[in-house]
């Protein structure tokens, strides 16, 4: 439905993109380009941009807009051809008559539009419809498709007016089939002719991972350029959220900064859903804590959860695969990615071949690569429910606790090279961090010594090619956590040979005290191996800030 765009004044921050797209037909006429692949995270506004463009072109009258969404399309070839063809004819007449209701009325058969088409003198369109019907009557699968796909080109040639073709979620077209799913490959390449036509610029969207092979295999790429839709800037994201709240008659409590919205990374879809969640949860005046509560609802039961669940359902065929996918995704989140190898079937619980197929599907979908905190929380929530067997409120509580805690913590990250004296920089840094949180001076002294030792250990024994040590200091009102991580040779606490103090004195050893000291002064010392990295986690509980 191209006409259900949001009001132009509510559409934020996409003016340069819209202006560029408006000029596409001129670029194409001059062979300077003309086909655009709109790339952007899910929910970033690709469809909305197409619809806004549609509305502008519709009323400007210089270029005919045609919009088709593959998301909801029936991909059986003959159904698709009929749907695409009638969709185009309706939208074309709608444009000529400047009557949006014609495009919106999807239930009206083409036959009923014939008198209107005649009255407009579009006899070539009547021929076109009859030709298409002829292919249908003859049950000619291939020509039905070709006739449907080339209808915009035909119209542009007959009238001399460019037709801009917007193909939303175009990657789905790779699954067009004849009588059963997967029985016909490459039907998507039939769009090649239309895309090459000088009078028909194309604006397409879809998962980049899925479209890449399509482009390279079928040389559709030709003139296609990529236009990336980034997130809304912070201030506009807040403005959008406030506008949604106002529409829903919800106000913000005095002094609320809406800092929590940073998590949504300027994604208009998430922003809208969070505002709607506040409404569903009957909030009248919203606080930062309410936001966290509404968010936990969103990622467990809200529209965001529903959206991602429906995306996931495309990649799994049964409950076993669904569980396996969740385990793989959770594994990827916890380990900052997924490594190749046979071990993954141990994670998924499926056989190697099935695990690989699932992984390939996830990689193509782009889900695996996405660094999206909201998606991660959705996965975590689902994992807690489906794999750990927790109930919804328990899962939501965990998500909320994480963000309530995060609001109270501050985090410093430091990367040092594996070179001499680099560890002294760490000692200086921890000194200041400790002072910031009023750590006991004596403890701080010991902590500096201990950290120097941990860093030197990483530098000397890891054999890492990366030659870097990553440190993270997380301070909370009740706790200090220090994470030291480096790649290279595994290391465990047991592997550190304890040399008795007398022996050290006798040998004149100045080093090797560190871990003993670390154990003594910290409340917990853990060593983990994550892929090829060793992570040492040191924790100190703090009483009353002392
Ligand atoms: N620039 C914007 N300003 C305000 N609202 C927007 C903007 N862009 C998108 N929206 C709104 O955000 C929501 C998501 O947008 P849209 O459906 O276009 O995203 P998408 O990128 O097409 O997502 P998907 O990947 O699921 O296809 C819609 O409700 C849309 O109206
Ligand atoms: Mg979309």
Coordinates of C-alpha atoms and ligand atoms in Angstrom, one line a residue:
X1 CA 0.0 0.0 0.0
X2 CA 2.0 3.0 -1.2
X3 CA -0.4 5.6 0.3
X4 CA -0.1 4.8 4.0
X5 CA 3.0 6.9 4.5
X6 CA 3.3 9.0 7.6
X7 CA 2.7 12.7 7.3
X8 CA 5.6 14.4 5.6
X9 CA 6.2 16.7 8.6
X10 CA 6.7 13.6 10.9
X11 CA 9.2 12.1 8.5
X12 CA 12.6 13.2 10.0
X13 CA 16.1 13.6 8.7
X14 CA 15.9 12.1 5.2
X15 CA 15.8 15.2 3.1
X16 CA 19.1 14.7 1.2
X17 CA 18.1 11.1 0.4
X18 CA 14.7 12.1 -0.8
X19 CA 16.1 14.9 -3.0
X20 CA 18.6 12.5 -4.5
X21 CA 15.9 9.9 -5.3
X22 CA 13.7 12.5 -6.8
X23 CA 16.3 13.2 -9.4
X24 CA 17.0 9.6 -10.3
X25 CA 15.1 9.6 -13.6
X26 CA 17.4 12.4 -14.9
X27 CA 20.5 10.5 -13.8
X28 CA 19.2 7.4 -15.6
X29 CA 18.3 9.3 -18.7
X30 CA 21.9 10.5 -18.9
X31 CA 23.4 7.1 -18.1
X32 CA 24.9 8.5 -14.9
X33 CA 23.2 6.0 -12.7
X34 CA 19.6 5.6 -11.8
X35 CA 19.2 2.4 -9.8
X36 CA 19.6 2.6 -6.0
X37 CA 19.9 -0.1 -3.4
X38 CA 18.6 1.3 -0.1
X39 CA 20.6 -0.3 2.6
X40 CA 19.9 0.1 6.3
X41 CA 19.3 -1.9 9.5
X42 CA 15.9 -3.4 10.0
X43 CA 13.3 -0.8 10.9
X44 CA 15.6 2.1 9.8
X45 CA 13.0 3.5 7.5
X46 CA 13.7 2.0 4.0
X47 CA 10.0 1.3 3.3
X48 CA 9.0 4.7 4.7
X49 CA 11.5 6.5 2.4
X50 CA 10.0 4.7 -0.6
X51 CA 6.5 5.7 0.4
X52 CA 7.5 9.3 1.0
X53 CA 9.1 9.4 -2.4
X54 CA 6.0 7.8 -3.9
X55 CA 3.8 10.5 -2.5
X56 CA 6.0 13.3 -3.7
X57 CA 6.3 11.9 -7.2
X58 CA 2.6 11.1 -7.4
X59 CA 1.6 14.8 -6.9
X60 CA 4.5 16.3 -8.8
X61 CA 3.4 14.5 -12.0
X62 CA 6.8 14.3 -13.7
X63 CA 7.7 10.7 -13.0
X64 CA 5.2 7.8 -12.4
X65 CA 5.9 6.0 -9.2
X66 CA 5.2 2.3 -8.8
X67 CA 5.7 0.5 -5.5
X68 CA 5.7 -3.2 -4.9
X69 CA 6.4 -5.0 -1.7
X70 CA 7.7 -8.6 -1.8
X71 CA 7.3 -8.9 1.9
X72 CA 3.7 -10.0 1.8
X73 CA 3.8 -11.2 -1.8
X74 CA 2.7 -14.7 -2.8
X75 CA 5.9 -16.0 -4.5
X76 CA 4.2 -18.6 -6.6
X77 CA 5.0 -17.3 -10.1
X78 CA 1.5 -17.0 -11.5
X79 CA 0.1 -15.3 -8.4
X80 CA 3.0 -13.0 -8.3
X81 CA 2.6 -12.0 -12.0
X82 CA -1.0 -11.3 -11.5
X83 CA -0.5 -9.3 -8.4
X84 CA 2.5 -7.3 -9.8
X85 CA 0.7 -6.6 -13.0
X86 CA -2.7 -5.5 -11.6
X87 CA -0.8 -3.5 -8.9
X88 CA 1.0 -1.6 -11.6
X89 CA -2.1 -1.0 -13.7
X90 CA -4.0 0.3 -10.7
X91 CA -1.2 2.6 -9.6
X92 CA -0.7 3.9 -13.1
X93 CA -4.4 4.8 -13.6
X94 CA -4.4 6.2 -10.1
X95 CA -1.5 8.4 -11.0
X96 CA -3.0 9.6 -14.3
X97 CA -6.4 10.4 -12.6
X98 CA -4.7 11.7 -9.5
X99 CA -7.0 9.5 -7.4
X100 CA -5.2 7.5 -4.7
X101 CA -8.3 5.5 -4.0
X102 CA -7.8 3.5 -7.3
X103 CA -4.4 2.3 -6.1
X104 CA -5.7 1.5 -2.7
X105 CA -8.7 -0.5 -3.9
X106 CA -6.9 -3.8 -4.3
X107 CA -10.1 -5.8 -4.4
X108 CA -11.4 -4.2 -7.6
X109 CA -10.7 -6.4 -10.7
X110 CA -9.0 -4.9 -13.7
X111 CA -12.1 -5.5 -15.9
X112 CA -14.0 -2.9 -13.9
X113 CA -11.3 -0.4 -14.6
X114 CA -11.5 -0.8 -18.4
X115 CA -14.1 2.0 -18.9
X116 CA -11.8 4.4 -16.9
X117 CA -8.8 3.4 -19.0
X118 CA -10.8 3.9 -22.2
X119 CA -12.0 7.3 -21.1
X120 CA -8.4 8.3 -20.4
X121 CA -7.5 7.2 -24.0
X122 CA -4.8 4.7 -22.7
X123 CA -5.5 2.2 -25.5
X124 CA -2.0 0.8 -25.3
X125 CA -2.8 -0.2 -21.7
X126 CA -5.9 -2.1 -22.8
X127 CA -3.7 -4.0 -25.3
X128 CA -1.2 -4.6 -22.6
X129 CA -3.9 -6.0 -20.3
X130 CA -5.3 -8.2 -23.1
X131 CA -1.8 -9.5 -23.9
X132 CA -1.3 -10.4 -20.3
X133 CA -4.7 -12.1 -20.1
X134 CA -3.8 -14.1 -23.2
X135 CA -0.7 -15.5 -21.5
X136 CA -2.8 -16.4 -18.5
X137 CA -5.4 -18.1 -20.6
X138 CA -2.6 -20.1 -22.4
X139 CA -1.2 -20.9 -19.0
X140 CA 2.2 -19.6 -20.2
X141 CA 4.2 -19.3 -17.0
X142 CA 7.2 -17.6 -18.4
X143 CA 5.4 -15.0 -20.5
X144 CA 3.0 -14.1 -17.7
X145 CA 6.1 -13.2 -15.6
X146 CA 7.8 -11.3 -18.4
X147 CA 4.7 -9.4 -19.3
X148 CA 4.1 -8.4 -15.6
X149 CA 7.7 -7.4 -14.9
X150 CA 8.0 -5.4 -18.1
X151 CA 4.7 -3.5 -17.7
X152 CA 6.4 -0.4 -16.2
X153 CA 8.9 -0.3 -19.1
X154 CA 6.1 -0.6 -21.6
X155 CA 4.2 2.2 -20.0
X156 CA 7.3 4.4 -19.9
X157 CA 8.0 3.8 -23.5
X158 CA 4.4 4.4 -24.7
X159 CA 4.0 7.6 -22.8
X160 CA 7.6 8.9 -22.8
X161 CA 7.3 9.5 -19.0
X162 CA 9.7 7.8 -16.8
X163 CA 8.4 5.2 -14.3
X164 CA 10.3 4.8 -11.0
X165 CA 10.0 1.2 -9.9
X166 CA 10.3 0.7 -6.1
X167 CA 10.9 -3.0 -5.2
X168 CA 10.7 -3.4 -1.4
X169 CA 12.3 -6.5 0.2
X170 CA 13.4 -7.4 -3.3
X171 CA 15.6 -10.3 -2.0
X172 CA 12.4 -12.3 -1.6
X173 CA 12.1 -12.4 -5.3
X174 CA 14.9 -14.9 -5.3
X175 CA 12.3 -17.4 -4.0
X176 CA 9.9 -17.0 -6.9
X177 CA 8.8 -20.5 -7.9
X178 CA 6.6 -22.3 -10.5
X179 CA 4.6 -24.8 -8.6
X180 CA 6.5 -25.7 -5.5
X181 CA 9.1 -23.8 -3.4
X182 CA 12.6 -24.0 -4.8
X183 CA 11.6 -25.5 -8.2
X184 CA 12.8 -22.5 -10.2
X185 CA 16.0 -20.7 -9.7
X186 CA 16.9 -17.3 -11.0
X187 CA 13.5 -16.0 -11.9
X188 CA 14.6 -12.8 -10.2
X189 CA 17.0 -12.2 -13.1
X190 CA 13.9 -11.5 -15.3
X191 CA 14.0 -8.0 -13.6
X192 CA 17.3 -7.4 -15.4
X193 CA 15.7 -6.1 -18.6
X194 CA 13.5 -3.6 -16.7
X195 CA 16.5 -2.5 -14.6
X196 CA 18.6 -1.7 -17.6
X197 CA 15.9 0.5 -19.2
X198 CA 16.8 4.2 -19.4
X199 CA 13.3 5.3 -18.6
X200 CA 12.9 3.1 -15.5
X201 CA 15.0 3.9 -12.4
X202 CA 14.7 1.3 -9.7
X203 CA 14.9 1.8 -5.9
X204 CA 15.2 -1.5 -4.2
X205 CA 15.5 -2.7 -0.6
X206 CA 16.4 -6.1 0.9
X207 CA 18.9 -7.8 3.0
X208 CA 22.3 -6.9 1.6
X209 CA 23.6 -10.4 2.3
X210 CA 20.8 -12.0 0.3
X211 CA 21.0 -9.5 -2.6
X212 CA 24.8 -9.6 -3.1
X213 CA 24.9 -13.0 -4.8
X214 CA 21.9 -12.0 -6.9
X215 CA 23.7 -9.0 -8.2
X216 CA 26.9 -10.7 -9.0
X217 CA 25.3 -13.8 -10.6
X218 CA 23.0 -11.9 -12.8
X219 CA 24.9 -8.8 -13.5
X220 CA 22.0 -6.8 -12.3
X221 CA 24.4 -4.6 -10.4
X222 CA 25.3 -2.5 -13.5
X223 CA 24.3 1.0 -12.5
X224 CA 23.1 0.2 -9.0
X225 CA 24.5 2.3 -6.3
X226 CA 24.1 1.8 -2.5
X227 CA 22.5 4.4 -0.4
X228 CA 22.9 3.8 3.3
X229 CA 20.2 4.9 5.7
X230 CA 21.9 5.6 9.0
X231 CA 20.3 6.1 12.4
X232 CA 18.5 9.3 13.4
X233 CA 20.8 11.6 15.3
X234 CA 20.3 11.6 19.1
X235 CA 18.3 14.8 19.3
X236 CA 16.0 13.8 16.5
X237 CA 15.5 10.4 18.1
X238 CA 14.4 12.0 21.3
X239 CA 12.2 14.5 19.4
X240 CA 10.5 11.6 17.5
X241 CA 9.9 9.7 20.8
X242 CA 8.5 12.8 22.4
X243 CA 6.2 13.3 19.4
X244 CA 4.9 9.8 19.6
X245 CA 4.3 10.2 23.4
X246 CA 2.4 13.5 22.8
X247 CA 0.2 11.7 20.2
X248 CA -0.5 9.1 22.8
X249 CA -1.2 11.7 25.5
X250 CA 1.7 10.7 27.6
X251 CA 4.0 13.2 29.3
X252 CA 7.6 12.9 30.6
X253 CA 8.2 13.3 34.3
X254 CA 10.1 16.6 35.1
X255 CA 13.9 16.2 34.6
X256 CA 13.7 13.0 32.5
X257 CA 16.6 13.1 30.1
X258 CA 15.5 10.0 28.0
X259 CA 19.2 8.9 28.0
X260 CA 17.9 5.3 27.9
X261 CA 16.8 5.9 24.3
X262 CA 20.5 5.8 23.2
X263 CA 20.1 2.1 23.3
X264 CA 17.7 2.2 20.4
X265 CA 20.4 3.7 18.2
X266 CA 18.1 6.1 16.4
X267 CA 16.0 3.4 14.9
X268 CA 12.5 4.8 14.2
X269 CA 10.9 1.5 14.4
X270 CA 12.2 0.8 17.9
X271 CA 11.4 4.4 19.0
X272 CA 7.8 4.1 17.9
X273 CA 7.4 0.7 19.5
X274 CA 8.8 1.9 22.9
X275 CA 6.3 4.8 22.9
X276 CA 3.5 2.4 22.1
X277 CA 4.6 0.1 24.8
X278 CA 4.3 3.0 27.3
X279 CA 0.7 3.5 26.1
X280 CA -0.1 -0.2 26.3
X281 CA 1.3 -0.2 29.9
X282 CA -1.0 2.7 30.7
X283 CA 1.7 5.1 31.6
X284 CA 0.6 8.7 31.8
X285 CA 3.7 10.3 33.1
X286 CA 6.9 8.5 32.2
X287 CA 10.2 8.2 34.2
X288 CA 13.5 6.7 33.2
X289 CA 12.7 3.6 35.2
X290 CA 9.3 3.3 33.4
X291 CA 11.2 3.4 30.1
X292 CA 13.3 0.4 31.2
X293 CA 10.1 -1.4 32.3
X294 CA 8.4 -0.7 28.9
X295 CA 11.5 -1.8 27.1
X296 CA 11.6 -5.1 28.8
X297 CA 8.0 -5.6 27.8
X298 CA 8.9 -4.7 24.2
X299 CA 11.7 -7.2 23.9
X300 CA 9.7 -10.0 25.5
X301 CA 6.1 -9.5 24.4
X302 CA 5.8 -6.3 22.4
X303 CA 5.8 -5.4 18.7
X304 CA 9.6 -5.5 18.6
X305 CA 9.6 -9.1 19.9
X306 CA 6.8 -10.0 17.5
X307 CA 8.8 -8.5 14.6
X308 CA 12.0 -10.3 15.3
X309 CA 10.1 -13.6 16.0
X310 CA 8.6 -13.4 12.6
X311 CA 12.0 -12.7 11.0
X312 CA 13.4 -15.7 12.8
X313 CA 10.5 -18.0 11.8
X314 CA 11.6 -17.6 8.1
X315 CA 14.8 -19.4 8.8
X316 CA 13.6 -22.4 10.8
X317 CA 11.3 -25.2 9.9
X318 CA 10.7 -26.9 13.2
X319 CA 11.0 -26.4 17.0
X320 CA 14.4 -28.2 17.2
X321 CA 15.8 -25.9 14.6
X322 CA 14.3 -23.0 16.4
X323 CA 16.1 -23.9 19.6
X324 CA 19.3 -24.6 17.8
X325 CA 19.2 -21.2 16.2
X326 CA 18.6 -19.5 19.6
X327 CA 21.6 -21.3 21.1
X328 CA 23.8 -20.3 18.2
X329 CA 22.7 -16.7 18.4
X330 CA 23.2 -16.6 22.1
X331 CA 26.6 -18.1 21.7
X332 CA 27.5 -15.5 19.1
X333 CA 26.4 -12.7 21.4
X334 CA 28.4 -14.0 24.3
X335 CA 31.5 -14.5 22.3
X336 CA 31.3 -11.4 20.1
X337 CA 30.8 -13.5 16.9
X338 CA 30.9 -17.0 15.7
X339 CA 33.9 -19.0 14.8
X340 CA 33.9 -21.6 12.1
X341 CA 34.3 -25.2 13.1
X342 CA 32.7 -28.4 14.1
X343 CA 32.3 -27.4 17.7
X344 CA 29.2 -25.4 16.8
X345 CA 27.1 -28.5 16.4
X346 CA 27.8 -29.1 20.1
X347 CA 26.3 -25.7 20.8
X348 CA 23.3 -26.1 18.5
X349 CA 22.5 -29.7 19.4
X350 CA 22.0 -30.5 15.7
X351 CA 24.2 -32.5 13.4
X352 CA 27.0 -30.8 11.6
X353 CA 25.4 -30.5 8.2
X354 CA 22.1 -29.1 9.7
X355 CA 24.1 -26.7 11.8
X356 CA 26.0 -25.4 8.8
X357 CA 22.8 -24.9 6.8
X358 CA 21.3 -22.9 9.6
X359 CA 24.4 -20.9 10.1
X360 CA 24.5 -20.1 6.3
X361 CA 20.9 -19.0 6.4
X362 CA 21.6 -16.7 9.4
X363 CA 24.7 -15.2 7.8
X364 CA 22.8 -14.5 4.6
X365 CA 19.9 -12.9 6.5
X366 CA 22.4 -10.5 8.1
X367 CA 21.1 -11.3 11.6
X368 CA 24.5 -12.8 12.7
X369 CA 26.4 -9.6 11.8
X370 CA 24.0 -7.2 13.4
X371 CA 25.3 -5.3 16.4
X372 CA 22.0 -4.3 17.8
X373 CA 21.4 -4.2 21.6
X374 CA 17.7 -4.5 21.1
X375 CA 18.0 -7.6 19.0
X376 CA 20.4 -9.0 21.5
X377 CA 18.0 -8.4 24.4
X378 CA 15.2 -10.0 22.4
X379 CA 17.4 -13.1 21.8
X380 CA 18.5 -13.2 25.4
X381 CA 14.9 -12.9 26.6
X382 CA 13.7 -15.7 24.3
X383 CA 16.7 -17.8 25.3
X384 CA 15.8 -17.5 29.0
X385 CA 12.2 -18.5 28.2
X386 CA 12.8 -21.3 25.6
X387 CA 16.1 -22.8 26.7
X388 CA 16.4 -22.0 30.4
X389 CA 12.7 -22.5 31.0
X390 CA 12.2 -19.2 32.9
X391 CA 8.9 -17.5 33.0
X392 CA 8.3 -14.2 31.2
X393 CA 8.4 -12.0 34.3
X394 CA 11.6 -13.6 35.4
X395 CA 13.2 -12.9 32.0
X396 CA 12.0 -9.4 32.0
X397 CA 13.3 -8.8 35.5
X398 CA 16.8 -9.9 34.3
X399 CA 16.7 -7.4 31.4
X400 CA 15.5 -4.6 33.7
X401 CA 18.2 -5.4 36.3
X402 CA 20.9 -5.1 33.7
X403 CA 19.9 -1.6 32.6
X404 CA 19.1 -0.4 36.1
X405 CA 22.6 -1.5 37.1
X406 CA 24.2 0.0 34.0
X407 CA 22.7 3.4 34.8
X408 CA 24.6 3.4 38.0
X409 CA 27.9 2.2 36.6
X410 CA 30.7 3.9 34.7
X411 CA 33.0 2.1 32.4
X412 CA 36.5 2.9 31.3
X413 CA 38.3 1.0 28.5
X414 CA 42.0 1.0 27.8
X415 CA 44.0 -0.7 25.1
X416 CA 47.8 -0.9 25.7
X417 CA 50.4 -2.1 23.3
X418 CA 52.5 -5.1 24.3
X419 CA 55.6 -3.0 24.8
X420 CA 57.8 -2.2 27.8
X421 CA 56.4 0.1 30.4
X422 CA 53.0 0.0 28.9
X423 CA 51.8 -1.6 32.1
X424 CA 52.7 1.6 34.0
X425 CA 50.1 3.5 32.0
X426 CA 47.6 1.0 33.4
X427 CA 48.8 1.7 36.9
X428 CA 48.4 5.4 36.4
X429 CA 44.9 4.9 35.0
X430 CA 43.7 2.7 37.8
X431 CA 45.1 5.1 40.3
X432 CA 42.8 7.9 39.0
X433 CA 39.8 5.6 38.7
X434 CA 40.3 4.4 42.2
X435 CA 40.5 8.0 43.4
X436 CA 37.3 8.9 41.6
X437 CA 35.4 6.3 43.6
X438 CA 37.3 6.9 46.9
X439 CA 39.1 3.6 47.1
X440 CA 41.2 3.0 50.1
X441 CA 44.7 4.3 49.4
X442 CA 46.5 1.2 50.6
X443 CA 44.3 -1.1 48.6
X444 CA 44.8 1.1 45.6
X445 CA 48.6 0.7 45.9
X446 CA 48.4 -3.0 46.1
X447 CA 45.9 -3.0 43.2
X448 CA 48.4 -1.1 41.0
X449 CA 51.1 -3.6 41.7
X450 CA 48.8 -6.5 41.1
X451 CA 47.6 -5.1 37.8
X452 CA 51.1 -4.4 36.6
X453 CA 51.8 -8.1 37.2
X454 CA 48.7 -9.3 35.3
X455 CA 49.6 -7.1 32.3
X456 CA 53.2 -8.2 32.2
X457 CA 52.0 -11.8 32.4
X458 CA 49.8 -11.1 29.4
X459 CA 52.6 -9.4 27.5
X460 CA 55.3 -11.9 28.2
X461 CA 53.4 -15.2 28.0
X462 CA 50.6 -14.9 25.5
X463 CA 52.7 -15.1 22.3
X464 CA 50.0 -13.0 20.8
X465 CA 50.3 -11.6 17.2
X466 CA 47.9 -8.9 18.1
X467 CA 50.3 -7.3 20.5
X468 CA 47.6 -5.6 22.5
X469 CA 46.1 -5.9 26.0
X470 CA 42.5 -4.8 26.4
X471 CA 41.4 -3.5 29.8
X472 CA 38.0 -2.6 31.1
X473 CA 37.3 -1.0 34.5
X474 CA 33.7 -1.1 35.5
X475 CA 32.8 0.8 38.7
X476 CA 29.5 0.4 40.5
X477 CA 28.4 1.8 43.9
X478 CA 29.0 -1.7 45.4
X479 CA 31.6 -3.2 43.2
X480 CA 34.7 -2.7 41.1
X481 CA 35.3 -5.0 38.2
X482 CA 38.5 -5.2 36.1
X483 CA 38.7 -7.2 32.9
X484 CA 42.0 -7.9 31.3
X485 CA 41.9 -9.6 27.9
X486 CA 44.4 -10.6 25.3
X487 CA 44.7 -13.0 22.4
X488 CA 47.3 -15.8 22.3
X489 CA 48.3 -18.8 24.3
X490 CA 45.8 -20.1 26.9
X491 CA 46.6 -19.3 30.5
X492 CA 45.0 -20.6 33.7
X493 CA 45.6 -19.8 37.3
X494 CA 46.7 -23.4 37.9
X495 CA 49.4 -23.0 35.3
X496 CA 51.1 -20.3 37.4
X497 CA 53.7 -22.1 39.4
X498 CA 53.7 -20.9 43.0
X499 CA 57.3 -20.3 44.0
X500 CA 57.6 -20.2 47.8
X501 CA 58.5 -16.7 49.0
X502 CA 61.9 -17.9 50.5
X503 CA 62.8 -19.4 47.1
X504 CA 62.0 -16.1 45.4
X505 CA 64.2 -14.3 47.8
X506 CA 67.0 -16.7 47.3
X507 CA 66.7 -16.5 43.5
X508 CA 66.4 -12.7 43.7
X509 CA 63.0 -12.9 41.8
X510 CA 61.3 -9.6 41.8
X511 CA 58.4 -10.9 39.8
X512 CA 55.7 -13.6 40.1
X513 CA 54.1 -12.0 43.2
X514 CA 51.2 -10.6 41.2
X515 CA 48.7 -13.3 41.2
X516 CA 49.2 -14.2 44.9
X517 CA 48.6 -10.5 45.6
X518 CA 45.6 -10.4 43.3
X519 CA 44.0 -13.3 45.1
X520 CA 44.7 -11.7 48.4
X521 CA 43.3 -8.3 47.7
X522 CA 40.4 -9.1 45.4
X523 CA 37.1 -10.9 46.3
X524 CA 37.0 -12.9 43.1
X525 CA 39.5 -13.9 40.4
X526 CA 38.3 -15.7 37.3
X527 CA 40.1 -16.7 34.1
X528 CA 38.0 -17.5 31.0
X529 CA 38.9 -18.6 27.6
X530 CA 36.8 -17.0 24.8
X531 CA 37.7 -18.2 21.4
X532 CA 41.4 -17.4 21.1
X533 CA 41.3 -14.8 23.9
X534 CA 42.1 -15.1 27.6
X535 CA 40.0 -13.0 29.9
X536 CA 40.9 -12.4 33.5
X537 CA 38.0 -11.0 35.6
X538 CA 38.9 -9.4 38.9
X539 CA 36.1 -8.3 41.3
X540 CA 36.3 -6.2 44.5
X541 CA 33.2 -5.6 46.6
X542 CA 33.0 -2.1 48.0
X543 CA 31.4 -1.4 51.4
X544 CA 29.9 2.1 51.7
X545 CA 32.1 3.4 49.0
X546 CA 35.3 2.7 51.0
Ligands
LIG1 N1 12.8 9.2 9.2 C1 11.7 8.8 9.9 N2 11.1 9.6 10.8 C2 10.1 9.2 11.5 N3 9.6 8.0 11.4 C3 10.2 7.1 10.6 C4 11.3 7.5 9.8 N4 11.7 6.4 9.1 C5 10.8 5.4 9.5 N5 9.9 5.8 10.3 C6 8.9 4.9 11.0 O1 9.6 3.8 11.5 C7 8.9 2.6 11.3 C8 9.9 1.6 10.6 O2 10.1 2.1 9.3 P1 10.2 1.1 8.0 O3 9.1 0.1 8.1 O4 10.2 2.0 6.8 O5 11.6 0.4 8.2 P2 12.3 -0.6 7.2 O6 13.7 -0.2 7.2 O7 11.6 -0.7 6.0 O8 12.2 -1.9 8.1 P3 12.3 -3.5 7.5 O9 13.8 -3.8 7.6 O10 11.5 -4.2 8.5 O11 11.7 -3.5 6.2 C9 7.7 3.0 10.5 O12 6.6 3.1 11.4 C10 8.0 4.3 9.9 O13 6.8 5.1 9.7
LIG2 MG1 10.7 -2.3 5.0

